[in-house]
PDB file of N, CA and C in Angstrom:
ATOM      1  N   LEU A  12       0.838  -1.195   0.000  1.00 72.00           N
ATOM      2  CA  LEU A  12       0.000   0.000   0.000  1.00 72.00           C
ATOM      3  C   LEU A  12       0.878   1.253   0.000  1.00 72.00           C
ATOM      4  N   ASP A  13       1.914   1.276   0.821  1.00 76.00           N
ATOM      5  CA  ASP A  13       2.793   2.446   0.862  1.00 76.00           C
ATOM      6  C   ASP A  13       3.420   2.735  -0.493  1.00 76.00           C
ATOM      7  N   ALA A  14       3.873   1.688  -1.174  1.00 79.00           N
ATOM      8  CA  ALA A  14       4.504   1.879  -2.481  1.00 79.00           C
ATOM      9  C   ALA A  14       3.517   2.448  -3.486  1.00 79.00           C
ATOM     10  N   ALA A  15       2.296   1.921  -3.498  1.00 77.00           N
ATOM     11  CA  ALA A  15       1.284   2.422  -4.430  1.00 77.00           C
ATOM     12  C   ALA A  15       0.888   3.854  -4.085  1.00 77.00           C
ATOM     13  N   ALA A  16       0.692   4.132  -2.809  1.00 75.00           N
ATOM     14  CA  ALA A  16       0.284   5.475  -2.394  1.00 75.00           C
ATOM     15  C   ALA A  16       1.388   6.501  -2.623  1.00 75.00           C
ATOM     16  N   SER A  17       2.633   6.088  -2.543  1.00 78.00           N
ATOM     17  CA  SER A  17       3.732   7.038  -2.730  1.00 78.00           C
ATOM     18  C   SER A  17       3.766   7.609  -4.144  1.00 78.00           C
ATOM     19  N   ARG A  18       3.169   6.907  -5.092  1.00 81.00           N
ATOM     20  CA  ARG A  18       3.115   7.408  -6.469  1.00 81.00           C
ATOM     21  C   ARG A  18       2.024   8.459  -6.643  1.00 81.00           C
ATOM     22  N   HIS A  19       1.182   8.632  -5.618  1.00 79.00           N
ATOM     23  CA  HIS A  19       0.047   9.578  -5.681  1.00 79.00           C
ATOM     24  C   HIS A  19       0.134  10.516  -4.484  1.00 79.00           C
ATOM     25  N   ARG A  20       0.904  11.550  -4.607  1.00 76.00           N
ATOM     26  CA  ARG A  20       1.160  12.454  -3.479  1.00 76.00           C
ATOM     27  C   ARG A  20      -0.045  13.319  -3.098  1.00 76.00           C
ATOM     28  N   ASP A  21      -1.058  13.400  -3.946  1.00 79.00           N
ATOM     29  CA  ASP A  21      -2.196  14.268  -3.670  1.00 79.00           C
ATOM     30  C   ASP A  21      -3.400  13.527  -3.085  1.00 79.00           C
ATOM     31  N   LEU A  22      -3.197  12.351  -2.528  1.00 82.00           N
ATOM     32  CA  LEU A  22      -4.301  11.606  -1.930  1.00 82.00           C
ATOM     33  C   LEU A  22      -4.846  12.367  -0.717  1.00 82.00           C
ATOM     34  N   PRO A  23      -6.186  12.466  -0.570  1.00 71.00           N
ATOM     35  CA  PRO A  23      -6.763  13.194   0.565  1.00 71.00           C
ATOM     36  C   PRO A  23      -6.297  12.663   1.915  1.00 71.00           C
ATOM     37  N   CYS A  24      -6.057  11.366   2.006  1.00 78.00           N
ATOM     38  CA  CYS A  24      -5.661  10.787   3.285  1.00 78.00           C
ATOM     39  C   CYS A  24      -4.269  11.238   3.716  1.00 78.00           C
ATOM     40  N   ARG A  25      -3.547  11.865   2.830  1.00 78.00           N
ATOM     41  CA  ARG A  25      -2.221  12.373   3.195  1.00 78.00           C
ATOM     42  C   ARG A  25      -2.313  13.719   3.906  1.00 78.00           C
ATOM     43  N   SER A  26      -3.447  14.417   3.775  1.00 77.00           N
ATOM     44  CA  SER A  26      -3.566  15.737   4.402  1.00 77.00           C
ATOM     45  C   SER A  26      -4.658  15.806   5.458  1.00 77.00           C
ATOM     46  N   LEU A  27      -5.548  14.832   5.515  1.00 76.00           N
ATOM     47  CA  LEU A  27      -6.608  14.797   6.528  1.00 76.00           C
ATOM     48  C   LEU A  27      -6.326  13.675   7.518  1.00 76.00           C
ATOM     49  N   ASP A  28      -6.952  13.744   8.670  1.00 79.00           N
ATOM     50  CA  ASP A  28      -6.726  12.752   9.718  1.00 79.00           C
ATOM     51  C   ASP A  28      -7.711  11.591   9.599  1.00 79.00           C
ATOM     52  N   PRO A  29      -7.269  10.437   9.104  1.00 76.00           N
ATOM     53  CA  PRO A  29      -8.183   9.296   8.959  1.00 76.00           C
ATOM     54  C   PRO A  29      -8.576   8.676  10.290  1.00 76.00           C
ATOM     55  N   PHE A  30      -7.979   9.137  11.380  1.00 81.00           N
ATOM     56  CA  PHE A  30      -8.285   8.619  12.706  1.00 81.00           C
ATOM     57  C   PHE A  30      -8.968   9.670  13.572  1.00 81.00           C
ATOM     58  N   GLY A  31      -9.380  10.772  12.970  1.00 83.00           N
ATOM     59  CA  GLY A  31      -9.963  11.895  13.704  1.00 83.00           C
ATOM     60  C   GLY A  31     -11.400  11.644  14.153  1.00 83.00           C
ATOM     61  N   ALA A  32     -12.065  12.739  14.475  1.00 85.00           N
ATOM     62  CA  ALA A  32     -13.450  12.706  14.928  1.00 85.00           C
ATOM     63  C   ALA A  32     -14.352  12.150  13.834  1.00 85.00           C
ATOM     64  N   PRO A  33     -15.539  11.646  14.204  1.00 83.00           N
ATOM     65  CA  PRO A  33     -16.447  11.068  13.201  1.00 83.00           C
ATOM     66  C   PRO A  33     -16.724  11.989  12.011  1.00 83.00           C
ATOM     67  N   ALA A  34     -16.890  13.276  12.248  1.00 83.00           N
ATOM     68  CA  ALA A  34     -17.152  14.198  11.132  1.00 83.00           C
ATOM     69  C   ALA A  34     -15.946  14.272  10.197  1.00 83.00           C
ATOM     70  N   GLU A  35     -14.746  14.257  10.758  1.00 83.00           N
ATOM     71  CA  GLU A  35     -13.538  14.280   9.932  1.00 83.00           C
ATOM     72  C   GLU A  35     -13.418  13.004   9.111  1.00 83.00           C
ATOM     73  N   ARG A  36     -13.740  11.868   9.731  1.00 82.00           N
ATOM     74  CA  ARG A  36     -13.675  10.592   9.010  1.00 82.00           C
ATOM     75  C   ARG A  36     -14.713  10.551   7.903  1.00 82.00           C
ATOM     76  N   ALA A  37     -15.893  11.093   8.155  1.00 83.00           N
ATOM     77  CA  ALA A  37     -16.937  11.116   7.123  1.00 83.00           C
ATOM     78  C   ALA A  37     -16.507  11.988   5.949  1.00 83.00           C
ATOM     79  N   ASP A  38     -15.882  13.131   6.254  1.00 85.00           N
ATOM     80  CA  ASP A  38     -15.392  14.007   5.191  1.00 85.00           C
ATOM     81  C   ASP A  38     -14.329  13.299   4.362  1.00 85.00           C
ATOM     82  N   LEU A  39     -13.424  12.622   5.025  1.00 83.00           N
ATOM     83  CA  LEU A  39     -12.365  11.897   4.322  1.00 83.00           C
ATOM     84  C   LEU A  39     -12.947  10.766   3.475  1.00 83.00           C
ATOM     85  N   ALA A  40     -13.856   9.981   4.056  1.00 86.00           N
ATOM     86  CA  ALA A  40     -14.459   8.873   3.313  1.00 86.00           C
ATOM     87  C   ALA A  40     -15.195   9.375   2.080  1.00 86.00           C
ATOM     88  N   GLY A  41     -15.763  10.572   2.157  1.00 87.00           N
ATOM     89  CA  GLY A  41     -16.453  11.158   1.013  1.00 87.00           C
ATOM     90  C   GLY A  41     -15.521  11.510  -0.130  1.00 87.00           C
ATOM     91  N   GLN A  42     -14.226  11.602   0.153  1.00 86.00           N
ATOM     92  CA  GLN A  42     -13.252  11.921  -0.879  1.00 86.00           C
ATOM     93  C   GLN A  42     -12.602  10.673  -1.482  1.00 86.00           C
ATOM     94  N   CYS A  43     -12.931   9.505  -0.948  1.00 87.00           N
ATOM     95  CA  CYS A  43     -12.300   8.267  -1.404  1.00 87.00           C
ATOM     96  C   CYS A  43     -12.761   7.768  -2.780  1.00 87.00           C
ATOM     97  N   PRO A  44     -14.036   7.939  -3.145  1.00 88.00           N
ATOM     98  CA  PRO A  44     -14.429   7.429  -4.467  1.00 88.00           C
ATOM     99  C   PRO A  44     -13.529   8.001  -5.564  1.00 88.00           C
ATOM    100  N   GLY A  45     -13.086   7.138  -6.433  1.00 86.00           N
ATOM    101  CA  GLY A  45     -12.198   7.551  -7.511  1.00 86.00           C
ATOM    102  C   GLY A  45     -10.721   7.509  -7.154  1.00 86.00           C
ATOM    103  N   CYS A  46     -10.413   7.204  -5.890  1.00 88.00           N
ATOM    104  CA  CYS A  46      -9.014   7.127  -5.473  1.00 88.00           C
ATOM    105  C   CYS A  46      -8.331   5.970  -6.199  1.00 88.00           C
ATOM    106  N   PRO A  47      -7.118   6.192  -6.706  1.00 89.00           N
ATOM    107  CA  PRO A  47      -6.433   5.139  -7.456  1.00 89.00           C
ATOM    108  C   PRO A  47      -5.987   3.951  -6.596  1.00 89.00           C
ATOM    109  N   VAL A  48      -5.965   4.090  -5.276  1.00 89.00           N
ATOM    110  CA  VAL A  48      -5.563   2.967  -4.413  1.00 89.00           C
ATOM    111  C   VAL A  48      -6.709   2.519  -3.504  1.00 89.00           C
ATOM    112  N   LEU A  49      -7.932   2.868  -3.845  1.00 89.00           N
ATOM    113  CA  LEU A  49      -9.103   2.573  -3.006  1.00 89.00           C
ATOM    114  C   LEU A  49      -9.225   1.092  -2.674  1.00 89.00           C
ATOM    115  N   ALA A  50      -9.243   0.242  -3.664  1.00 90.00           N
ATOM    116  CA  ALA A  50      -9.417  -1.194  -3.418  1.00 90.00           C
ATOM    117  C   ALA A  50      -8.243  -1.762  -2.633  1.00 90.00           C
ATOM    118  N   LEU A  51      -7.036  -1.363  -2.975  1.00 90.00           N
ATOM    119  CA  LEU A  51      -5.850  -1.830  -2.271  1.00 90.00           C
ATOM    120  C   LEU A  51      -5.881  -1.382  -0.814  1.00 90.00           C
ATOM    121  N   CYS A  52      -6.308  -0.188  -0.576  1.00 89.00           N
ATOM    122  CA  CYS A  52      -6.399   0.368   0.768  1.00 89.00           C
ATOM    123  C   CYS A  52      -7.376  -0.435   1.627  1.00 89.00           C
ATOM    124  N   GLY A  53      -8.563  -0.695   1.096  1.00 87.00           N
ATOM    125  CA  GLY A  53      -9.551  -1.478   1.841  1.00 87.00           C
ATOM    126  C   GLY A  53      -9.088  -2.892   2.097  1.00 87.00           C
ATOM    127  N   ARG A  54      -8.464  -3.486   1.116  1.00 89.00           N
ATOM    128  CA  ARG A  54      -7.953  -4.859   1.272  1.00 89.00           C
ATOM    129  C   ARG A  54      -6.857  -4.918   2.324  1.00 89.00           C
ATOM    130  N   TYR A  55      -5.970  -3.936   2.293  1.00 88.00           N
ATOM    131  CA  TYR A  55      -4.917  -3.874   3.305  1.00 88.00           C
ATOM    132  C   TYR A  55      -5.534  -3.824   4.709  1.00 88.00           C
ATOM    133  N   ALA A  56      -6.525  -2.962   4.893  1.00 86.00           N
ATOM    134  CA  ALA A  56      -7.147  -2.820   6.215  1.00 86.00           C
ATOM    135  C   ALA A  56      -7.776  -4.128   6.675  1.00 86.00           C
ATOM    136  N   ASP A  57      -8.420  -4.829   5.750  1.00 85.00           N
ATOM    137  CA  ASP A  57      -9.029  -6.115   6.094  1.00 85.00           C
ATOM    138  C   ASP A  57      -7.972  -7.124   6.512  1.00 85.00           C
ATOM    139  N   LEU A  58      -6.912  -7.233   5.737  1.00 88.00           N
ATOM    140  CA  LEU A  58      -5.869  -8.222   6.020  1.00 88.00           C
ATOM    141  C   LEU A  58      -5.047  -7.875   7.258  1.00 88.00           C
ATOM    142  N   ALA A  59      -4.833  -6.579   7.487  1.00 87.00           N
ATOM    143  CA  ALA A  59      -4.025  -6.142   8.625  1.00 87.00           C
ATOM    144  C   ALA A  59      -4.843  -6.025   9.908  1.00 87.00           C
ATOM    145  N   GLY A  60      -6.169  -6.159   9.790  1.00 85.00           N
ATOM    146  CA  GLY A  60      -7.016  -6.043  10.975  1.00 85.00           C
ATOM    147  C   GLY A  60      -7.087  -4.632  11.530  1.00 85.00           C
ATOM    148  N   GLU A  61      -6.962  -3.637  10.643  1.00 84.00           N
ATOM    149  CA  GLU A  61      -7.033  -2.249  11.094  1.00 84.00           C
ATOM    150  C   GLU A  61      -8.398  -1.997  11.736  1.00 84.00           C
ATOM    151  N   GLY A  62      -8.395  -1.542  12.948  1.00 79.00           N
ATOM    152  CA  GLY A  62      -9.639  -1.328  13.676  1.00 79.00           C
ATOM    153  C   GLY A  62     -10.059   0.113  13.788  1.00 79.00           C
ATOM    154  N   ALA A  63      -9.229   1.029  13.341  1.00 83.00           N
ATOM    155  CA  ALA A  63      -9.551   2.448  13.480  1.00 83.00           C
ATOM    156  C   ALA A  63      -9.264   3.167  12.178  1.00 83.00           C
ATOM    157  N   GLY A  64      -9.909   4.288  12.006  1.00 85.00           N
ATOM    158  CA  GLY A  64      -9.649   5.133  10.852  1.00 85.00           C
ATOM    159  C   GLY A  64     -10.430   4.747   9.616  1.00 85.00           C
ATOM    160  N   VAL A  65     -10.237   5.530   8.581  1.00 88.00           N
ATOM    161  CA  VAL A  65     -10.894   5.314   7.293  1.00 88.00           C
ATOM    162  C   VAL A  65      -9.921   4.566   6.390  1.00 88.00           C
ATOM    163  N   TRP A  66     -10.370   3.454   5.847  1.00 87.00           N
ATOM    164  CA  TRP A  66      -9.570   2.629   4.943  1.00 87.00           C
ATOM    165  C   TRP A  66     -10.476   2.185   3.807  1.00 87.00           C
ATOM    166  N   GLY A  67     -10.080   2.396   2.594  1.00 87.00           N
ATOM    167  CA  GLY A  67     -10.873   1.966   1.450  1.00 87.00           C
ATOM    168  C   GLY A  67     -12.233   2.623   1.375  1.00 87.00           C
ATOM    169  N   GLY A  68     -12.346   3.816   1.905  1.00 87.00           N
ATOM    170  CA  GLY A  68     -13.605   4.560   1.841  1.00 87.00           C
ATOM    171  C   GLY A  68     -14.563   4.303   2.987  1.00 87.00           C
ATOM    172  N   TRP A  69     -14.195   3.456   3.915  1.00 84.00           N
ATOM    173  CA  TRP A  69     -15.098   3.099   5.020  1.00 84.00           C
ATOM    174  C   TRP A  69     -14.354   3.111   6.345  1.00 84.00           C
ATOM    175  N   ASP A  70     -15.084   3.442   7.419  1.00 78.00           N
ATOM    176  CA  ASP A  70     -14.481   3.240   8.729  1.00 78.00           C
ATOM    177  C   ASP A  70     -14.802   1.810   9.169  1.00 78.00           C
ATOM    178  N   ARG A  71     -14.262   1.382  10.260  1.00 70.00           N
ATOM    179  CA  ARG A  71     -14.388  -0.023  10.687  1.00 70.00           C
ATOM    180  C   ARG A  71     -15.836  -0.460  10.852  1.00 70.00           C
ATOM    181  N   SER A  72     -16.719   0.455  11.242  1.00 70.00           N
ATOM    182  CA  SER A  72     -18.116   0.079  11.441  1.00 70.00           C
ATOM    183  C   SER A  72     -18.803  -0.325  10.147  1.00 70.00           C
ATOM    184  N   ARG A  73     -18.251   0.046   9.000  1.00 69.00           N
ATOM    185  CA  ARG A  73     -18.885  -0.251   7.714  1.00 69.00           C
ATOM    186  C   ARG A  73     -18.122  -1.281   6.891  1.00 69.00           C
ATOM    187  N   ARG A  74     -16.892  -1.635   7.317  1.00 64.00           N
ATOM    188  CA  ARG A  74     -16.129  -2.639   6.588  1.00 64.00           C
ATOM    189  C   ARG A  74     -16.521  -4.028   7.060  1.00 64.00           C
ATOM    190  N   ARG A  75     -16.296  -4.994   6.213  1.00 58.00           N
ATOM    191  CA  ARG A  75     -16.591  -6.377   6.610  1.00 58.00           C
ATOM    192  C   ARG A  75     -15.459  -6.908   7.465  1.00 58.00           C
ATOM    193  N   PRO A  76     -15.749  -7.890   8.303  1.00 52.00           N
ATOM    194  CA  PRO A  76     -14.673  -8.476   9.116  1.00 52.00           C
ATOM    195  C   PRO A  76     -13.643  -9.145   8.220  1.00 52.00           C
ATOM    196  N   PRO A  77     -12.394  -9.262   8.694  1.00 49.00           N
ATOM    197  CA  PRO A  77     -11.364  -9.935   7.896  1.00 49.00           C
ATOM    198  C   PRO A  77     -11.757 -11.369   7.576  1.00 49.00           C
ATOM    199  N   SER A  78     -11.399 -11.788   6.407  1.00 50.00           N
ATOM    200  CA  SER A  78     -11.679 -13.171   5.992  1.00 50.00           C
ATOM    201  C   SER A  78     -10.731 -14.117   6.693  1.00 50.00           C
ATOM    202  N   THR A  79     -11.231 -15.294   7.036  1.00 46.00           N
ATOM    203  CA  THR A  79     -10.383 -16.291   7.676  1.00 46.00           C
ATOM    204  C   THR A  79      -9.956 -17.354   6.694  1.00 46.00           C
ATOM    205  N   THR A  80     -10.252 -17.148   5.410  1.00 46.00           N
ATOM    206  CA  THR A  80      -9.863 -18.151   4.402  1.00 46.00           C
ATOM    207  C   THR A  80      -8.621 -17.734   3.686  1.00 46.00           C
TER     208      THR A  80
END
């Protein structure tokens, strides 16, 4: 994810706090559609068990649990 994101320096998540207050997370998630690393970001969060912040356009309450397969 870091390597892919490093090629896109203007990603909103680089300037906003993905771990901030609910309103901040909602604002950030609203900027995710169309992101070139959106799917990779969400997949990373699922595999890494990220429990906080916005990943792949969703906060943890809206993402699916990590797959066990």
